[in-house]
Every structure is written in structure tokens, then in C-alpha cells.
Coordinates of N, CA and C in Angstrom, one line a residue:
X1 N 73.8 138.4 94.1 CA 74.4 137.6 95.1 C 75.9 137.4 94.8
X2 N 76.5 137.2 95.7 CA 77.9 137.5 95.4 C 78.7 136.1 95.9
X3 N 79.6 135.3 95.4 CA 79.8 134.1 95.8 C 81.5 134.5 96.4
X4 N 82.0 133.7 97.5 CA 83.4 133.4 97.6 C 84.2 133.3 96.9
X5 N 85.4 133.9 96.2 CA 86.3 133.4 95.0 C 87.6 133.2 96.1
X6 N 88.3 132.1 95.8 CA 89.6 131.8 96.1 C 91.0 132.4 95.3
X7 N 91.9 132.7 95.7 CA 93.2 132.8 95.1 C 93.0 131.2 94.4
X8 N 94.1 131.6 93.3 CA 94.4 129.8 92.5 C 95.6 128.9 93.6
X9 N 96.4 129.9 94.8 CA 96.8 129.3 95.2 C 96.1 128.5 97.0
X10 N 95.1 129.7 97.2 CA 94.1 129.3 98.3 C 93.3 127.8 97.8
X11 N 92.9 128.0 96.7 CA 92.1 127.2 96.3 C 93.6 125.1 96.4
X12 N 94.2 125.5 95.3 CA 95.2 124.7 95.3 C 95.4 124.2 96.9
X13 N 95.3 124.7 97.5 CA 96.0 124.7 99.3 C 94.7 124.0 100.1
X14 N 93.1 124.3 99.4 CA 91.9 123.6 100.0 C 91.9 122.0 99.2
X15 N 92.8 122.1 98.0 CA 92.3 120.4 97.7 C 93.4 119.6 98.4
X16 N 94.5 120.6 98.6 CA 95.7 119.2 99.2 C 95.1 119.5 100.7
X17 N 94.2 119.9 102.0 CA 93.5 119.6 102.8 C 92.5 118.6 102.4
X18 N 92.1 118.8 101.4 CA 90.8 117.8 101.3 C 91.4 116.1 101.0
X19 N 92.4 116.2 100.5 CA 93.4 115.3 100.2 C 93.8 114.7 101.4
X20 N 93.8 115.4 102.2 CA 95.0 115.0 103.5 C 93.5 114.1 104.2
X21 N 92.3 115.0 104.3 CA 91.0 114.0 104.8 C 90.5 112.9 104.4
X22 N 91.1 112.2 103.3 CA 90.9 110.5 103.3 C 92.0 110.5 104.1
X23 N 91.7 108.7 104.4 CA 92.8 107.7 105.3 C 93.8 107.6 105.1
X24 N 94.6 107.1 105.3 CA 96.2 107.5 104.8 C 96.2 105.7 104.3
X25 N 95.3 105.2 104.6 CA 95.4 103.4 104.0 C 94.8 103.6 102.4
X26 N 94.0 104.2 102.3 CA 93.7 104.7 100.7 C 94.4 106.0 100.2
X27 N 94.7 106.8 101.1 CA 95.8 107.4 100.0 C 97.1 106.9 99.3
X28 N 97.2 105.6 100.1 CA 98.3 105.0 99.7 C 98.8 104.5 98.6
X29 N 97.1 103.8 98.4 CA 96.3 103.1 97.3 C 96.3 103.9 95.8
X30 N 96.6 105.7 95.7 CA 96.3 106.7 95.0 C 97.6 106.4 94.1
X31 N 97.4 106.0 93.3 CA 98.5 105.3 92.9 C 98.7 105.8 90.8
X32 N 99.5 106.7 90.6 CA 99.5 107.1 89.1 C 98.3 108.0 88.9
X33 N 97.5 108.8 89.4 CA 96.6 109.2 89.6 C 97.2 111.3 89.9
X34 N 96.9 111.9 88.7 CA 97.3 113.1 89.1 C 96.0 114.1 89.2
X35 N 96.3 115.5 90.3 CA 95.0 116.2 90.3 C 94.9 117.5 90.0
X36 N 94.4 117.8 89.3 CA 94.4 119.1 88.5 C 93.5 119.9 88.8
X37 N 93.1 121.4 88.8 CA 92.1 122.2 88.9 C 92.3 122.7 87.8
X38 N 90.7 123.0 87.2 CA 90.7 124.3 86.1 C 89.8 125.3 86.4
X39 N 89.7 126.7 85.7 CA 88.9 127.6 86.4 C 87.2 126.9 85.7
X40 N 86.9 126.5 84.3 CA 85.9 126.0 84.2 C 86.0 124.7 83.5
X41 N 84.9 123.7 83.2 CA 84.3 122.6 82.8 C 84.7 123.0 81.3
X42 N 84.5 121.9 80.1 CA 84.3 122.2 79.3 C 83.1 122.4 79.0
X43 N 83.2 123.6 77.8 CA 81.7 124.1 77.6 C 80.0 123.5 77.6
X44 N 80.4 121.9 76.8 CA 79.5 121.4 77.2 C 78.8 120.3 78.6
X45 N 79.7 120.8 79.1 CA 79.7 120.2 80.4 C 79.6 121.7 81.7
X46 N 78.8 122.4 81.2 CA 78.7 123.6 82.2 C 77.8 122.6 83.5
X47 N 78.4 123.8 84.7 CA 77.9 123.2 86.0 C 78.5 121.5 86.5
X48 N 79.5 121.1 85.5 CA 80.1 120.0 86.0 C 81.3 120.6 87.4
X49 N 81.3 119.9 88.7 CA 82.2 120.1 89.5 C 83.4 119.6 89.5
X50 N 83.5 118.4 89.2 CA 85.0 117.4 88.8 C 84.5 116.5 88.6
X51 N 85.9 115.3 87.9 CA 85.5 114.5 86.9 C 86.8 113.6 86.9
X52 N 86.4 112.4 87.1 CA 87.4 111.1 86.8 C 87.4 111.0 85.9
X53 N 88.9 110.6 85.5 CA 89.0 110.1 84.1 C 90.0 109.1 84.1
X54 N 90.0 107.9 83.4 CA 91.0 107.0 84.0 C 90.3 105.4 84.0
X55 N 90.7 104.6 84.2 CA 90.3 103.3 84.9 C 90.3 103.1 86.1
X56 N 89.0 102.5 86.9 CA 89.0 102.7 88.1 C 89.8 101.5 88.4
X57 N 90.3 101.3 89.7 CA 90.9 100.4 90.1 C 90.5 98.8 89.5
X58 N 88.9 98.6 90.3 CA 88.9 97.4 89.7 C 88.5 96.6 88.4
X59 N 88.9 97.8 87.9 CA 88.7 97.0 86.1 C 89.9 96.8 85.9
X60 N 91.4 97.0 86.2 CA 92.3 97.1 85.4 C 92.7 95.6 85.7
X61 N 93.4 95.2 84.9 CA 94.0 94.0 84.6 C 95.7 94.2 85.1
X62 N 96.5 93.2 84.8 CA 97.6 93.0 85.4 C 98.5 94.0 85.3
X63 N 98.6 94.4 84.1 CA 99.5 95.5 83.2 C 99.0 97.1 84.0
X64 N 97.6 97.5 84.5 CA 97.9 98.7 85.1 C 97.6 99.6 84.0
X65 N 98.0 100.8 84.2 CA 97.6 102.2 82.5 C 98.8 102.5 82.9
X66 N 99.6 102.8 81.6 CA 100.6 103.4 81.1 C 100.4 105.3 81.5
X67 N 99.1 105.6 81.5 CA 98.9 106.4 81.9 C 98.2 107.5 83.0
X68 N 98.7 108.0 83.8 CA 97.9 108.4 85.3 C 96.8 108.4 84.9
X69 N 95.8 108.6 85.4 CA 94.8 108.7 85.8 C 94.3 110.2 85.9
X70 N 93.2 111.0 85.6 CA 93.5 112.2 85.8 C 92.0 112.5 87.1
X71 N 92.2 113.6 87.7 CA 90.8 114.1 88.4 C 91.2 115.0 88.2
X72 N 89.6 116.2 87.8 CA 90.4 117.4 87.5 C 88.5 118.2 88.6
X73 N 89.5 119.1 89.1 CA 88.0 120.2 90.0 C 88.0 121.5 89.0
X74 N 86.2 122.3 89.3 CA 86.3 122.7 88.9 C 86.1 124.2 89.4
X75 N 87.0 125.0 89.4 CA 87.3 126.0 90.6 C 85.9 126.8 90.4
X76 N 85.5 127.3 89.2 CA 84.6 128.6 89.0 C 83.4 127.5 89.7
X77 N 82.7 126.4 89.5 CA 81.5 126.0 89.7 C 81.0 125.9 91.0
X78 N 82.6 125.1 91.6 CA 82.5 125.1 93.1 C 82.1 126.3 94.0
X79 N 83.0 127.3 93.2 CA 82.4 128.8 93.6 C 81.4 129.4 93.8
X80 N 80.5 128.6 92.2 CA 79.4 129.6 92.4 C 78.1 128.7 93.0
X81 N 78.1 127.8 93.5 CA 77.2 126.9 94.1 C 77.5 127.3 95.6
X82 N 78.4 128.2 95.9 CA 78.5 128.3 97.4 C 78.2 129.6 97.5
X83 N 78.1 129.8 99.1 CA 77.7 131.2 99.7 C 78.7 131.5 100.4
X84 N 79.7 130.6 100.9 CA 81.1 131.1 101.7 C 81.7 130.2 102.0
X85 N 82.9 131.2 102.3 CA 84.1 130.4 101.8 C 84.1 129.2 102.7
X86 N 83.8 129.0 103.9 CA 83.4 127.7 104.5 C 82.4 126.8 103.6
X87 N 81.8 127.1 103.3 CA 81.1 126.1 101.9 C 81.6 125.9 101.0
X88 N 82.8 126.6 100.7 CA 83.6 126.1 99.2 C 84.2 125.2 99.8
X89 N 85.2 125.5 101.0 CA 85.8 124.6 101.2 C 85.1 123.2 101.6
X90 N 84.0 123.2 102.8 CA 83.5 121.7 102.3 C 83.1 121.3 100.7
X91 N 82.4 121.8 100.1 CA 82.5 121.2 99.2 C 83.3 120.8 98.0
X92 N 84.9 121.3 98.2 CA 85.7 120.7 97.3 C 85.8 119.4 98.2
X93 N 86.3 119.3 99.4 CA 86.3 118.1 100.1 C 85.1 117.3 99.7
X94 N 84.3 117.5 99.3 CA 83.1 116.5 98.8 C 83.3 116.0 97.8
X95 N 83.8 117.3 96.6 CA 83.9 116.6 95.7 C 85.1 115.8 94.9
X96 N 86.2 116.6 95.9 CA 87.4 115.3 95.6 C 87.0 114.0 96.4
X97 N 86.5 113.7 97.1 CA 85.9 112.5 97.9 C 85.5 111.7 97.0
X98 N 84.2 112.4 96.2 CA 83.6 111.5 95.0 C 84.1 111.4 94.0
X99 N 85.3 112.0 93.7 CA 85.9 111.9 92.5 C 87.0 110.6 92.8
X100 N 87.6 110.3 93.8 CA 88.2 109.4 94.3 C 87.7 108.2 94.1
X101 N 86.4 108.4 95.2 CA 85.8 106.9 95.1 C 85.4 106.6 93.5
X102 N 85.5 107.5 92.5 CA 85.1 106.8 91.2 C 86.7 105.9 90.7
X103 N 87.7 106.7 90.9 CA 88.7 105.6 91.3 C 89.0 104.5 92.0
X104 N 88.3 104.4 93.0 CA 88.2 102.9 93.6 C 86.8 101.7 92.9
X105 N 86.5 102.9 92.0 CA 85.4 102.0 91.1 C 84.1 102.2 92.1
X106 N 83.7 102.6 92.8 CA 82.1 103.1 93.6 C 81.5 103.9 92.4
X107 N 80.5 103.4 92.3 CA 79.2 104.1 91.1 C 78.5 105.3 91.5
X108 N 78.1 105.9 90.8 CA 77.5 107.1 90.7 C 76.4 106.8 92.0
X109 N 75.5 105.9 91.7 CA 74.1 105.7 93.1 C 75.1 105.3 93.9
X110 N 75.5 104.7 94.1 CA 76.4 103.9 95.8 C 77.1 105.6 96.3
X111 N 77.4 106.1 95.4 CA 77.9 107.7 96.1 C 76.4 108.2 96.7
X112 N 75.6 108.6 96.1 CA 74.3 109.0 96.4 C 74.1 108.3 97.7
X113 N 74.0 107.4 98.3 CA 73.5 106.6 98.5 C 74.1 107.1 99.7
X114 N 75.4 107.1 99.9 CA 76.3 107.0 101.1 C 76.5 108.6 101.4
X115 N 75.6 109.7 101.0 CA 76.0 110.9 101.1 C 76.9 111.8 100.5
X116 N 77.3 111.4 99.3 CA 78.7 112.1 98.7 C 78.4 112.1 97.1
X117 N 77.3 112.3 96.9 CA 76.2 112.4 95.6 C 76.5 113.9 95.2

């Protein structure tokens, strides 16, 4: 079976769409927060799609992090979990979605929960 592959710059071009698909009242809110693609997970983390890293919003205290926040996709997985390129692209939109809400501090079940699991 053969899956969809993106250019690095197609691909790049589907998350700042997927980006543009939240509200513009919480993008607002995206605040020190940078987004990165790699082609894979690290090794022990095979079949991971993306991944918050950071303090979510509402834990931080007055002071804020000194340093962004990172979300990083992961271009090969997303790939190979799809059958075309209309499925890649919804699904990075999904999963930058859920990678977000772990920055607004929403948990792992409350994503499940609301469809974005």
C-alpha cells in the first residue's frame, strides 16, 4: 500500500492552514509558543504524531517561561496512517488541534472525549 508523501514545503503550507483553522480569539492567546515539523518521532517514541512540550497555560505562574513552548508534528507518521492526501491533510489539522489544546492545559481524556483523541 502506498501512502501520500508531501513536499517539506506542501507539508509546512498544510500546518499554517491548519493553524489558520482555530479562532483567531485563541490564536491570539498562542503566545511564545513555536511550531516545528520533523520527518520522524524519536526512536522510542515510534508512531507518535506530535507532541507538546512546554507549560500549559494554566499552570504557569506570574513570571511565564523564559522559554517558548515547543509543538513539534510528525511528518513521516502522519503520512503513513493515511491513504490520501485529503486524509493527511485533515489529520495534521487534528493533530495540531490536540497539540494546542494541551497548551491551553485540556487533558489527554477531555480530548478523547470531545473528538480530537
Amino acid at each position: 500500500m502506498t501512502h501520500p508523501r508531501l513536499s517539506a514545503e506542501e507539508f509546512d503550507e498544510a500546518v499554517d492552514q491548519a493553524l489558520a483553522l482555530i479562532p483567531a480569539p485563541l490564536r491570539a492567546e498562542l503566545t511564545n509558543v513555536a511550531i516545528f515539523v520533523e520527518d520522524e518521532p524519536p526512536e522510542d517514541e515510534e508512531g507518535l504524531l506530535g507532541i507538546y512540550e512546554g507549560v500549559p497555560l494554566p499552570e504557569r505562574d506570574d513570571w511565564g517561561s523564559p522559554l517558548p513552548d515547543r509543538i513539534t508534528l510528525y511528518q513521516g507518521p502522519l503520512e503513513r496512517m493515511c491513504h490520501s492526501r485529503a486524509e493527511v491533510l485533515d489529520q495534521i489539522a487534528v493533530t495540531l488541534v490536540h497539540e494546542v489544546a494541551h497548551y491551553f492545559g485540556i487533558e489527554e481524556g477531555r480530548l478523547h472525549e470531545l473528538g480530537w483523541g
